[in-house]
Coordinates of C-alpha atoms and ligand atoms in Angstrom, one line a residue:
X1 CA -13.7 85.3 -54.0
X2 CA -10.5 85.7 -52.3
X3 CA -8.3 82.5 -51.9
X4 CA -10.7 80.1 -49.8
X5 CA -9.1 78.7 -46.8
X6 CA -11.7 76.3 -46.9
X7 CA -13.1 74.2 -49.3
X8 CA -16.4 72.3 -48.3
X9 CA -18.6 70.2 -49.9
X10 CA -21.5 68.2 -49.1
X11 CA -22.5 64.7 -51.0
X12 CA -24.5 65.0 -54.1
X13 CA -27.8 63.9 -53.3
X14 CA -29.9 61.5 -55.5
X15 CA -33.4 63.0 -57.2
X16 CA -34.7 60.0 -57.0
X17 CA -37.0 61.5 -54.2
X18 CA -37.1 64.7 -52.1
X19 CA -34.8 65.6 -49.7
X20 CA -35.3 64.6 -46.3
X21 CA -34.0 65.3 -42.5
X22 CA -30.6 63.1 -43.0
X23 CA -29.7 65.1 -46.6
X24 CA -30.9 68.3 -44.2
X25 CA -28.3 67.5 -41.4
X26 CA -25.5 67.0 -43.6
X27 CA -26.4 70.1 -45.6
X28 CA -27.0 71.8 -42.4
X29 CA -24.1 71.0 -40.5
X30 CA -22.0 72.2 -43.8
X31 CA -23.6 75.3 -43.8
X32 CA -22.9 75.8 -40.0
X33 CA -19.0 74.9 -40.5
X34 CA -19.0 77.8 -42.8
X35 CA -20.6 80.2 -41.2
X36 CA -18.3 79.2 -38.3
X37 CA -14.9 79.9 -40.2
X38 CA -16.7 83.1 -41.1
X39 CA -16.4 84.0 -37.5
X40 CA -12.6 83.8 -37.7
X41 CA -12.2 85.6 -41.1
X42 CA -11.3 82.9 -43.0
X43 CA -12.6 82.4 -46.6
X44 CA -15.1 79.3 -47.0
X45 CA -16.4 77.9 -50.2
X46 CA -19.4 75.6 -50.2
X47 CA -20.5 72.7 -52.5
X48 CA -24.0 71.2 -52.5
X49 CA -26.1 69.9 -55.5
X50 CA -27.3 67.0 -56.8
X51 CA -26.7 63.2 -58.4
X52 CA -29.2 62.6 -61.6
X53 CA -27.8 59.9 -63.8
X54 CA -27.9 56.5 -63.6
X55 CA -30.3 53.6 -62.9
X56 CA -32.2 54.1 -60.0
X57 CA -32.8 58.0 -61.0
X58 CA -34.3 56.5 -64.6
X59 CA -36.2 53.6 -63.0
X60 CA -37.9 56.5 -60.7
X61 CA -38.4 58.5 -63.1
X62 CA -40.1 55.3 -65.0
X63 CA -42.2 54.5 -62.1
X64 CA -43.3 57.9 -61.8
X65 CA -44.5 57.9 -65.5
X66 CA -42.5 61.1 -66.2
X67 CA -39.8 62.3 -68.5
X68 CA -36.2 61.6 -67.0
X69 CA -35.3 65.0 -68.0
X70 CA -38.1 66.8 -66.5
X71 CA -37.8 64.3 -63.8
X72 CA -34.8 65.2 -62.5
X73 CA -35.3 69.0 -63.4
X74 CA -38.1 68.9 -61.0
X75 CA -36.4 67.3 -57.9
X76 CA -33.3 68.7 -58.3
X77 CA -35.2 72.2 -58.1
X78 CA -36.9 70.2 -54.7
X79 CA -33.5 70.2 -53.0
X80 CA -32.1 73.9 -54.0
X81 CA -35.8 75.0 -53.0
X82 CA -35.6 73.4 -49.4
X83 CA -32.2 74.7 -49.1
X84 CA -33.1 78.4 -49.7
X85 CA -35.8 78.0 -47.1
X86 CA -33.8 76.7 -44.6
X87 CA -31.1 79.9 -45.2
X88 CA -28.3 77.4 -46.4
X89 CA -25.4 79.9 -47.7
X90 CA -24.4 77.6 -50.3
X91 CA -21.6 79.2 -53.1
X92 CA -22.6 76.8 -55.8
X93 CA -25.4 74.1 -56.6
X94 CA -23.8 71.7 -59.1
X95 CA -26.4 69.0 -61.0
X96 CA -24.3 65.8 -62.6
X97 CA -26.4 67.0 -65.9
X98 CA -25.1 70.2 -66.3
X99 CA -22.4 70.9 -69.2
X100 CA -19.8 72.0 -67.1
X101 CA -19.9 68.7 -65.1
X102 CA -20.3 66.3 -68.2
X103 CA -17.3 67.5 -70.0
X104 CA -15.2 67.3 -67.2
X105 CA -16.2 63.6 -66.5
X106 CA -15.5 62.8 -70.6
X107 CA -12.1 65.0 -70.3
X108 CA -10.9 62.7 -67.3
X109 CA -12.8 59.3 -68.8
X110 CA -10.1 59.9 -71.9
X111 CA -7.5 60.4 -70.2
X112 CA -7.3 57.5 -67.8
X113 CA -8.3 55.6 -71.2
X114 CA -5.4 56.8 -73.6
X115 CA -2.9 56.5 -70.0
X116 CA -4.4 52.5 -70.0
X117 CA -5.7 52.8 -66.8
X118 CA -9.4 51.8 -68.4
X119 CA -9.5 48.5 -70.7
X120 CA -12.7 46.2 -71.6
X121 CA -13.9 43.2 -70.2
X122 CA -16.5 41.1 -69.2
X123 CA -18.0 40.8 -65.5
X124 CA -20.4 39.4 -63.5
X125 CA -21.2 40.3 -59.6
X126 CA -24.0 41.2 -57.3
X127 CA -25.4 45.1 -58.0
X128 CA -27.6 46.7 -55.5
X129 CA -29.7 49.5 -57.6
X130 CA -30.2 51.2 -54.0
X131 CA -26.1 51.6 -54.0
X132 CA -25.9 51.6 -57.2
X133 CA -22.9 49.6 -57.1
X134 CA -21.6 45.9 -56.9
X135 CA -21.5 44.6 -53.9
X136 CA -18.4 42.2 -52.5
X137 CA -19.6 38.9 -51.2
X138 CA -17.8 40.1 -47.2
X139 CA -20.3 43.0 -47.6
X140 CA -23.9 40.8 -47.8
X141 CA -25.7 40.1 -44.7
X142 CA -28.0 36.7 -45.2
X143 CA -27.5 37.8 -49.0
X144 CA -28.9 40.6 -48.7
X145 CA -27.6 44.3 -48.7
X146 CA -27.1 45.6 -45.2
X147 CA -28.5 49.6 -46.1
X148 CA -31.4 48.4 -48.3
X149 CA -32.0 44.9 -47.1
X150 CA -32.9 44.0 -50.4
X151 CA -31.0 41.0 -52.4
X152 CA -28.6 42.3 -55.0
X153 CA -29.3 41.3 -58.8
X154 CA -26.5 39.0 -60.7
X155 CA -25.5 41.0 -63.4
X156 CA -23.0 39.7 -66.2
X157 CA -22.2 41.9 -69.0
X158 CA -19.0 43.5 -71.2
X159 CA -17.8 46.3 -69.6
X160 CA -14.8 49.1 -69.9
X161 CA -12.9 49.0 -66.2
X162 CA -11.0 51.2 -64.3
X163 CA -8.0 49.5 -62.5
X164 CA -8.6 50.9 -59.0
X165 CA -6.5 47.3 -58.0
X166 CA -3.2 49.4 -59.3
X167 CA -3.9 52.6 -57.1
X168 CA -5.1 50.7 -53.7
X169 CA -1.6 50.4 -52.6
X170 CA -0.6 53.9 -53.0
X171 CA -3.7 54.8 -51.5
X172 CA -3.3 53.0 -48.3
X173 CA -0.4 54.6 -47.8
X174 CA -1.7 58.0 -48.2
X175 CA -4.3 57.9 -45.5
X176 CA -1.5 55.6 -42.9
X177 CA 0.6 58.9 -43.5
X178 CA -2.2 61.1 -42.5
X179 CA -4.1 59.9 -39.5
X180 CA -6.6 62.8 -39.8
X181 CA -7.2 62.6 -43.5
X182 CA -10.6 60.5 -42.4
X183 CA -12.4 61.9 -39.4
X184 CA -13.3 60.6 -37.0
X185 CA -10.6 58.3 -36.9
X186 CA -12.6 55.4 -36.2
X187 CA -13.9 55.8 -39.7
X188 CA -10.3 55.6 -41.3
X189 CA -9.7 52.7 -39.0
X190 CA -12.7 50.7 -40.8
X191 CA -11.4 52.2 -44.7
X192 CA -7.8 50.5 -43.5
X193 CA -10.1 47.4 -43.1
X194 CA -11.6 47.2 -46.2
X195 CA -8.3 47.4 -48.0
X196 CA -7.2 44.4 -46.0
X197 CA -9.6 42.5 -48.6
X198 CA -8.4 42.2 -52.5
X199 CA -10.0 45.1 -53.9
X200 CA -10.8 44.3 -57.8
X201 CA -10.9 46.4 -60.7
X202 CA -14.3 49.0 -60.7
X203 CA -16.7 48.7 -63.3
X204 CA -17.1 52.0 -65.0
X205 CA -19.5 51.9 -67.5
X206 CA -23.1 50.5 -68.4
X207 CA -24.4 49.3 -71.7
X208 CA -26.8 51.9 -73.4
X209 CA -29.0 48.6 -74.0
X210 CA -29.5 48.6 -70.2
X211 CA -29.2 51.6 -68.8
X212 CA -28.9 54.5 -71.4
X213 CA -29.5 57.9 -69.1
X214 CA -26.0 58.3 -68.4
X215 CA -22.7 60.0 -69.6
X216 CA -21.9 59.1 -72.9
X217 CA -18.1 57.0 -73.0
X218 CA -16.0 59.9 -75.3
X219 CA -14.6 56.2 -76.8
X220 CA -16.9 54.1 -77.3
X221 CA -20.5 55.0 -77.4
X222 CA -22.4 52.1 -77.2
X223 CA -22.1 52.3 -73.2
X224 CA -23.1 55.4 -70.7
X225 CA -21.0 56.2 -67.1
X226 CA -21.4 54.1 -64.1
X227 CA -22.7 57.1 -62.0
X228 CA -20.4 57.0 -59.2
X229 CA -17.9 57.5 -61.2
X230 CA -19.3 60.1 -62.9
X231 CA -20.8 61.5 -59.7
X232 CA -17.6 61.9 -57.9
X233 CA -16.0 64.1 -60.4
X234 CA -18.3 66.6 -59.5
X235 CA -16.1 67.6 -56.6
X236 CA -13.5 68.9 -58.7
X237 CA -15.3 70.0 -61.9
X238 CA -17.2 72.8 -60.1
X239 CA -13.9 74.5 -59.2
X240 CA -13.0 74.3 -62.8
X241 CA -10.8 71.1 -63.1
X242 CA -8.2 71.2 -64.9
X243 CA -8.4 74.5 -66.7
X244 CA -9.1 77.0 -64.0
X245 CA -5.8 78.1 -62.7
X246 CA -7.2 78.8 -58.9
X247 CA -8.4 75.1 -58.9
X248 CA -5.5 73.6 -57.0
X249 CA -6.0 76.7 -54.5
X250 CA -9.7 75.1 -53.8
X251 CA -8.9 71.6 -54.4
X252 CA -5.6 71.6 -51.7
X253 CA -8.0 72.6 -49.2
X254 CA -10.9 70.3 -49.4
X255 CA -13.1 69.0 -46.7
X256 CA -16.3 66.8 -47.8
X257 CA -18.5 65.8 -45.5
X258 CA -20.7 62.5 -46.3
X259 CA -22.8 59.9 -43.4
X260 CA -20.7 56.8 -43.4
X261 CA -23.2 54.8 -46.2
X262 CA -20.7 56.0 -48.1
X263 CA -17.5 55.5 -47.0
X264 CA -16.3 53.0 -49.0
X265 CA -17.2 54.9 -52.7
X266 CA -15.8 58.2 -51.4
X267 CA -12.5 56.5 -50.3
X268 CA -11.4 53.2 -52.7
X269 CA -13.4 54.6 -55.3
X270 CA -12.6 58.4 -55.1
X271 CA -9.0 58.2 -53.9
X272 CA -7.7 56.2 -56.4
X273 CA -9.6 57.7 -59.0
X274 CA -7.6 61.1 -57.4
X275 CA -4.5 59.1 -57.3
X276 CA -5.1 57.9 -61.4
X277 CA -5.5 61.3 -62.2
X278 CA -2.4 62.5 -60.8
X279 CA -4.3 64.5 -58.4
X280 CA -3.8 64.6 -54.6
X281 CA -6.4 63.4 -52.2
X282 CA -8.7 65.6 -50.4
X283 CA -7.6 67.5 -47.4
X284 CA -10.0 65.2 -45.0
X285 CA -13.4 63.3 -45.2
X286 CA -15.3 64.0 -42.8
X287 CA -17.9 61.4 -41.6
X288 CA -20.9 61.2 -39.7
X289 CA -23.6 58.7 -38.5
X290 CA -27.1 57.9 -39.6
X291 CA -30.2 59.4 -38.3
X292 CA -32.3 56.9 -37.6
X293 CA -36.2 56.1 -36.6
X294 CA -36.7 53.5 -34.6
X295 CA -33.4 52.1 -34.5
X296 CA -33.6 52.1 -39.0
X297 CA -31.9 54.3 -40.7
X298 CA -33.8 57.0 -42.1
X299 CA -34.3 56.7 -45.6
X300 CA -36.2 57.0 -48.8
X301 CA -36.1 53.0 -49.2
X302 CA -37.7 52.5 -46.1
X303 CA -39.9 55.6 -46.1
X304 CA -39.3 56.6 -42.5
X305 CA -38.5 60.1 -43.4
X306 CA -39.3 63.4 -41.8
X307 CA -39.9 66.0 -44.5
X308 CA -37.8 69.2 -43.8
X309 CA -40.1 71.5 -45.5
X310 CA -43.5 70.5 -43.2
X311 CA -40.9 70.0 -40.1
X312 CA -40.1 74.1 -40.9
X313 CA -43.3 75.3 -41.2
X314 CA -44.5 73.8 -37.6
X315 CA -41.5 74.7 -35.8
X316 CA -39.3 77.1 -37.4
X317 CA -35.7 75.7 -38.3
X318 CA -33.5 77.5 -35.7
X319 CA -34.3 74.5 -33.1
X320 CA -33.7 71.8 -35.5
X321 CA -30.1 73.1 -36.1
X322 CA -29.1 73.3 -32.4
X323 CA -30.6 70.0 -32.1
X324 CA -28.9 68.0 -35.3
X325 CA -25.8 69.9 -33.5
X326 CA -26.3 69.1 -29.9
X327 CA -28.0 65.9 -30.1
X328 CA -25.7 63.9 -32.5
X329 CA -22.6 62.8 -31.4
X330 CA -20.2 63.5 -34.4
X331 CA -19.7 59.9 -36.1
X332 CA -22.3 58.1 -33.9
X333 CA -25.8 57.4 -35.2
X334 CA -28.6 59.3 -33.7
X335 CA -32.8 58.5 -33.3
X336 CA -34.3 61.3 -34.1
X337 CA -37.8 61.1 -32.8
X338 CA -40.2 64.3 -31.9
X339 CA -40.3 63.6 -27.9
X340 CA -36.5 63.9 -28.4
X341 CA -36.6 67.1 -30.3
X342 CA -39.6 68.4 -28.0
X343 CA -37.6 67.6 -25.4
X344 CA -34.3 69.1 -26.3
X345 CA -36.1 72.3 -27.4
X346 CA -37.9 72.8 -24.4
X347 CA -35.2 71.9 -21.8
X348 CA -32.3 73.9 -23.8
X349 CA -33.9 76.3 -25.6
X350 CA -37.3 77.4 -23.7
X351 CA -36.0 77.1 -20.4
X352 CA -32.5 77.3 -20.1
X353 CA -30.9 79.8 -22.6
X354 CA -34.0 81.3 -23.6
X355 CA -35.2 81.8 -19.7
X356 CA -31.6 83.2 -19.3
X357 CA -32.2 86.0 -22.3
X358 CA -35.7 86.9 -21.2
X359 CA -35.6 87.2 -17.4
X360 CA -32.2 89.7 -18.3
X361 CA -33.8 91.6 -21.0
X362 CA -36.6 92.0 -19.1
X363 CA -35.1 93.4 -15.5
X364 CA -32.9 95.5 -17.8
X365 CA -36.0 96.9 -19.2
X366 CA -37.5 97.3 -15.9
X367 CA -34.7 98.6 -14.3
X368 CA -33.1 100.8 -17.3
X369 CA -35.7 102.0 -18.4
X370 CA -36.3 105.2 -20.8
X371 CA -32.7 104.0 -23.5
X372 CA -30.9 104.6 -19.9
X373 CA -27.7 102.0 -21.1
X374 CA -25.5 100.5 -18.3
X375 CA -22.0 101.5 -18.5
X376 CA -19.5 98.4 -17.9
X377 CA -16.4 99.0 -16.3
X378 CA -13.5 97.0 -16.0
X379 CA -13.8 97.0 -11.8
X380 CA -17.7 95.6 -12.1
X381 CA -16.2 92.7 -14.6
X382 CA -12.7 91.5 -13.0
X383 CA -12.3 87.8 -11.5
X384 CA -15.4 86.5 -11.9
X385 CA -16.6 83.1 -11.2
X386 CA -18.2 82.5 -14.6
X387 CA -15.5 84.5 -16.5
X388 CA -13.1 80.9 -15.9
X389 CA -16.1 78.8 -17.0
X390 CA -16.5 81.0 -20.0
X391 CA -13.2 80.8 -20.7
X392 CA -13.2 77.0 -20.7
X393 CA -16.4 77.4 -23.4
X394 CA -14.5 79.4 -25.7
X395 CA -11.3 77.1 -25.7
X396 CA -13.5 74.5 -26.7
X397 CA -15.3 76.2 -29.3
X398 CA -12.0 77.0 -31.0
X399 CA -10.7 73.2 -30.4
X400 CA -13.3 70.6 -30.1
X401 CA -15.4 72.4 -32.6
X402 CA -13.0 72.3 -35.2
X403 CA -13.4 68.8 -35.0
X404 CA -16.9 68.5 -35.2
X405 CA -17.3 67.5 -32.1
X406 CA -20.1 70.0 -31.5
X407 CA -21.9 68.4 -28.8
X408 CA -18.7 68.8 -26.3
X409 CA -18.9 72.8 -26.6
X410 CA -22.9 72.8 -26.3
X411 CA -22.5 71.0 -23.3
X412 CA -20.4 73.0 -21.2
X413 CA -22.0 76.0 -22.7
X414 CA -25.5 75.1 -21.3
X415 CA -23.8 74.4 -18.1
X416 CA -22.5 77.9 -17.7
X417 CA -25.8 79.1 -18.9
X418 CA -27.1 76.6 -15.9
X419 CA -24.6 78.5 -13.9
X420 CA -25.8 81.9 -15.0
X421 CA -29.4 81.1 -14.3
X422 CA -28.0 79.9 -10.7
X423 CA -26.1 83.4 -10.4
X424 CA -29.2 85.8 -10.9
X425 CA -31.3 83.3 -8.6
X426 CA -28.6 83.7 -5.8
X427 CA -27.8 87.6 -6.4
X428 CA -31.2 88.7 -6.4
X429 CA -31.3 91.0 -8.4
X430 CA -34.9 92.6 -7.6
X431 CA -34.1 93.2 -4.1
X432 CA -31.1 95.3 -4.8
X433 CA -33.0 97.3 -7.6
X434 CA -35.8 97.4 -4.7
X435 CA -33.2 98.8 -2.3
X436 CA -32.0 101.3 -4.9
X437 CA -28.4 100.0 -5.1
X438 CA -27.6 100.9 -9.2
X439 CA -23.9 100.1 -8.7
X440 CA -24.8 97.2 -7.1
X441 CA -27.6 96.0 -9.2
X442 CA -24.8 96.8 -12.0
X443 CA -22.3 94.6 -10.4
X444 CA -24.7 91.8 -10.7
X445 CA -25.8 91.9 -14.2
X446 CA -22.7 92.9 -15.9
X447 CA -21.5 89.4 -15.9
X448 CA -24.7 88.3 -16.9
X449 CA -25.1 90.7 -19.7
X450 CA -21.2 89.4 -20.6
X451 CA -22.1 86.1 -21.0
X452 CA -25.2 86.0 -23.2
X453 CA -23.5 88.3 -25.5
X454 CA -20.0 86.4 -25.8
X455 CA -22.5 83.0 -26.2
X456 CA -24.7 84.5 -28.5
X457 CA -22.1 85.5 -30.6
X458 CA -20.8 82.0 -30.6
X459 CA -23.9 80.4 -31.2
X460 CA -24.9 82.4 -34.2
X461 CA -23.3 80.1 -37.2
X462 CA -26.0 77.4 -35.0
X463 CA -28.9 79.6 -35.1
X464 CA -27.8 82.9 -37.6
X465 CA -31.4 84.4 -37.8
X466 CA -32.3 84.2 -33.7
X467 CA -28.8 84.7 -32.3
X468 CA -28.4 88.0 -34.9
X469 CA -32.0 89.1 -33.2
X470 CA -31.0 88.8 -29.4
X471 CA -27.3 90.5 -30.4
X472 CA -29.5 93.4 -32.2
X473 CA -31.9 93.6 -28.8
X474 CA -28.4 93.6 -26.5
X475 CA -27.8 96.6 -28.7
X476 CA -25.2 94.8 -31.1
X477 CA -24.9 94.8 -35.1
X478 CA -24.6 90.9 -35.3
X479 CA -21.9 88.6 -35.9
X480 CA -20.8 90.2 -38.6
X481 CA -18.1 92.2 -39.0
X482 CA -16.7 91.4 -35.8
X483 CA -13.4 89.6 -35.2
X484 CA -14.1 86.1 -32.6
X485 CA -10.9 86.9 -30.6
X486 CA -12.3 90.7 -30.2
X487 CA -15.8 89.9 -29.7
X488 CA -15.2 87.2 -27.2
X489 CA -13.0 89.3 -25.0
X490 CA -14.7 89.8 -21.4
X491 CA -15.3 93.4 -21.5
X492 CA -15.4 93.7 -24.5
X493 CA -18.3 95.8 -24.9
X494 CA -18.5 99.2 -22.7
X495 CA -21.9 99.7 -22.2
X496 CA -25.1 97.5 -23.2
X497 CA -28.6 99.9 -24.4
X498 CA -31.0 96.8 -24.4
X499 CA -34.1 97.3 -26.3
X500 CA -36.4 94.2 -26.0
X501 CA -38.4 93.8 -28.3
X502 CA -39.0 90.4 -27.9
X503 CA -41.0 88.9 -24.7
X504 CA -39.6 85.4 -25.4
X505 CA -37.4 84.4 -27.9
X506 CA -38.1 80.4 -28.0
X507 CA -41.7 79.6 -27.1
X508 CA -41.9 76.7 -25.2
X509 CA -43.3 73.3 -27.6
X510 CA -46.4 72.4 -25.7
X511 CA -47.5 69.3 -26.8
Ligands
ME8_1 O1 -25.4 58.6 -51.7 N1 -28.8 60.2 -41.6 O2 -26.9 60.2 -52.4 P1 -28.1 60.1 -51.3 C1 -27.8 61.0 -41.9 N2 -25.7 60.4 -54.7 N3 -27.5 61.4 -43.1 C2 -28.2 61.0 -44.1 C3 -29.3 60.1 -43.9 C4 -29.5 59.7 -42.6 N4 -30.5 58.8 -42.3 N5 -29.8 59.8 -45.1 C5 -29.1 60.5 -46.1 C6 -25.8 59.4 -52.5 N6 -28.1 61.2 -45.5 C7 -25.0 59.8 -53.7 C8 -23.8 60.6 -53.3 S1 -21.6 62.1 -53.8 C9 -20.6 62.3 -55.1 C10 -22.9 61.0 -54.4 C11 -27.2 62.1 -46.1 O3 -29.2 60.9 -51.8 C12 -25.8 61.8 -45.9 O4 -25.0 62.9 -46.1 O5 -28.4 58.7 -51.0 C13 -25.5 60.7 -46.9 O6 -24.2 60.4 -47.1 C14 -26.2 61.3 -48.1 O7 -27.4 61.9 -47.5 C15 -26.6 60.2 -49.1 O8 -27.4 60.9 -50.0

């Protein structure tokens, strides 16, 4: 791959269990951002895999009465397997067992040993298994955990430490310099908080006598890895860290994007880890909100989960990405409930944009018929009404998108499809065909035709496999090998040889 402009990676997800609609939306969303750079020709390299050491994975694996090994060979192959079947274009799958990964954590485990930025001691505190971490005694709610509502067991032991107290400074001062570096900013408002509290040394190991299915320390072999540290290596050992000479050209242009349970880990823990290693931060974090059920977060623990496989199979996955897009507000937590999606689907989808697409393919077919294609001059297309309001779309796709703040673009572009819809409905289309008009009839649905392809185009890293269809019916390749600021230009195309295959591209959800 050429130099990537953008470097993208998702969280690592636990195999602990399967993956579920909240792993989906981040994984989604990732993939989306991708193909959306695509659109402008830049170069985008995507990270996804999963987390398989450490307590909680080997108590599961216990629990299940099943090899850790095979354990986590099994549900790690879950996650890549749901991923293929929802289309992700992912450019690596990296799993925290792999070789690759291991020798990268014991290469930089050594080295913030020999610099003395590890030493041993002994600790007690409060560990939450569902965290897997120690918990401060600010973050408990009635003693409890606030994700997993469960009380946090005292644990007292020897241990080897990193000193994350002698990086928090230099940290702080990293992300005050950059006021985007944590998006949205909210989010680096509330990491600025925590590190208003002492932050202590981490704890980076575990003794084999408790927990053995974990890194091996290179110095001292008794213990295994805590797995966040371990885990959050992974970021930088599938670009090849340290040895591959393009890594800086990866690692300088960052972006991961996590839900805000953890915040804290990928920020105190990960940046000064960075920082210790001589390494600079990422590019940006960027964070979203929970899906919840109910008002709960969705989550294994709980067991409130919607299953992405069985959610695919009875509605297709095209509708649950315009959804997670539309629906969640980037940062803000989100219930995700089936009335909800039905809604959305129908209202949007069925009989908005999908209305829009059939009732112009089909008067094109009526009225073109026999591959008769309808020439678009630049007279029929000058100064029109929605021309402006498409305009406005396409600003904000380049902007607000960017930002992730997908919802804003979506908007506005369903109220010039609203617009659209309100167009044909006042033009009448049908009575000037009736009346024999054809440059008439043209001057009508030229716009029209404008519109769902300039939308379309945009709408295709949301919904690649649809979008690509209704392009290819408007007589178009696709998205690709298009450039956005040609492809979006109003008049663009010359003439339009619709061939509609389709009678109705999303069925309405009847319940
Ligand atoms: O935390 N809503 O793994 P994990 C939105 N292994 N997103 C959700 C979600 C929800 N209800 N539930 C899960 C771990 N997610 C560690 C990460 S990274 C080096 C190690 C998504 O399996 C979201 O992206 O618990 C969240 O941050 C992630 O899954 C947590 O996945």
């Amino acid at each position: 791959m050429k130099k990537p402009d953008i470097y993208i990676t998702t969280p690592l997800y636990y195999v602990n269990s399967h993956p579920h609609i909240g792993h989906t939306f981040t994984t989604v969303v990732a993939d989306i951002v991708k193909r959306y750079h695509k659109l402008f020709g830049r170069q985008v390299y995507l990270l996804t895999g999963t987390d398989e050491h450490g307590e909680k994975i080997a108590m599961a694996a216990q629990n299940a009465g099943v090899d850790v090994k095979k354990f986590v060979d099994d549900n790690s192959k879950r996650f890549k397997e749901v991923w293929d079947l929802m289309g992700l274009e992912y450019d690596d799958f990296i799993r925290t067992t792999e070789e690759r990964h291991k020798k990268v954590v014991r290469y930089l485990l050594q080295k913030l040993h020999d610099t003395g930025d590890i030493y041993f001691a002994s600790y007690e505190g409060h560990y939450c298994i569902g965290c897997e971490r120690f918990i401060t005694a600010s973050e408990l709610v009635d003693g409890k955990c606030p994700d997993h509502g469960t009380v946090p067991k005292l644990v007292k032991e020897e241990n080897y430490f990193f000193k994350m107290s002698k990086y928090v400074d230099t940290f702080k001062k990293e992300i005050e310099k950059k006021p985007d570096i944590i998006r949205p900013e909210w989010y680096r408002n509330e990491v600025l908080g925590y590190l208003k509290e002492k932050i202590e040394d981490l704890c980076i190991s575990r003794p084999k006598d408790r927990v053995s299915w974990g890194i091996e320390l290179p110095f001292d072999n008794r213990f295994v890895t805590y797995v966040w540290f371990d885990a959050l290596l992974n970021y930088i050992s599938a670009i090849g860290y340290p040895d591959n000479p393009e890594f800086k050209d990866y690692w300088n242009v960052s972006e991961h994007f996590i839900a805000k349970d953890i915040l804290r880990t990928h920020t105190i823990y990960w940046g000064t880890m960075l920082l210790a290693s001589g390494l600079p931060l990422y590019k940006h974090l960027n964070v979203h909100g929970y899906w919840n059920m109910s008002g709960m977060k969705m989550s294994k623990s709980l067991g409130n989960v919607i299953e992405p496989t069985a959610f695919k199979q009875k509605y297709g996955d095209q509708g649950l990405r315009f959804f997670f897009l539309r629906e969640m507000h980037w940062g803000e937590d989100s219930d995700f409930t089936m009335e909800r999606y039905i809604g959305r689907y129908n209202t949007d989808l069925a009989n908005n944009y999908g209305n829009l697409i059939s009732r112009t393919m089909g008067m094109m077919e009526k009225y073109y018929p026999n591959d008769e294609k309808i020439e678009i001059t630049k007279d029929l297309l000058s100064k029109h009404p929605l021309k402006d309001a498409l305009e406005n779309v396409i600003k904000s796709y380049k902007n607000d998108f960017y930002k992730y703040e997908f919802h804003k673009t979506l908007e506005l572009m369903w109220a010039l499809f609203d617009d659209t819809n309100k167009h044909i409905a006042e033009s009448k289309p049908w009575e000037i065909a009736k009346a024999g008009d054809k440059a008439a009839l043209c001057k009508t649905l030229a716009p029209v035709l404008e519109i769902i392809r300039i939308t379309t185009y945009m709408l295709t890293p949301i919904m690649p496999l649809v979008c690509t269809q209704i392009l290819n019916e408007l007589g178009f390749e696709g998205a690709v090998n298009v450039k956005f600021d040609d492809f979006t230009k109003w008049g663009y195309s010359k003439t339009f040889n619709v061939k509609y295959k389709n009678k109705k591209f999303f069925e309405r959800i009847e319940q």
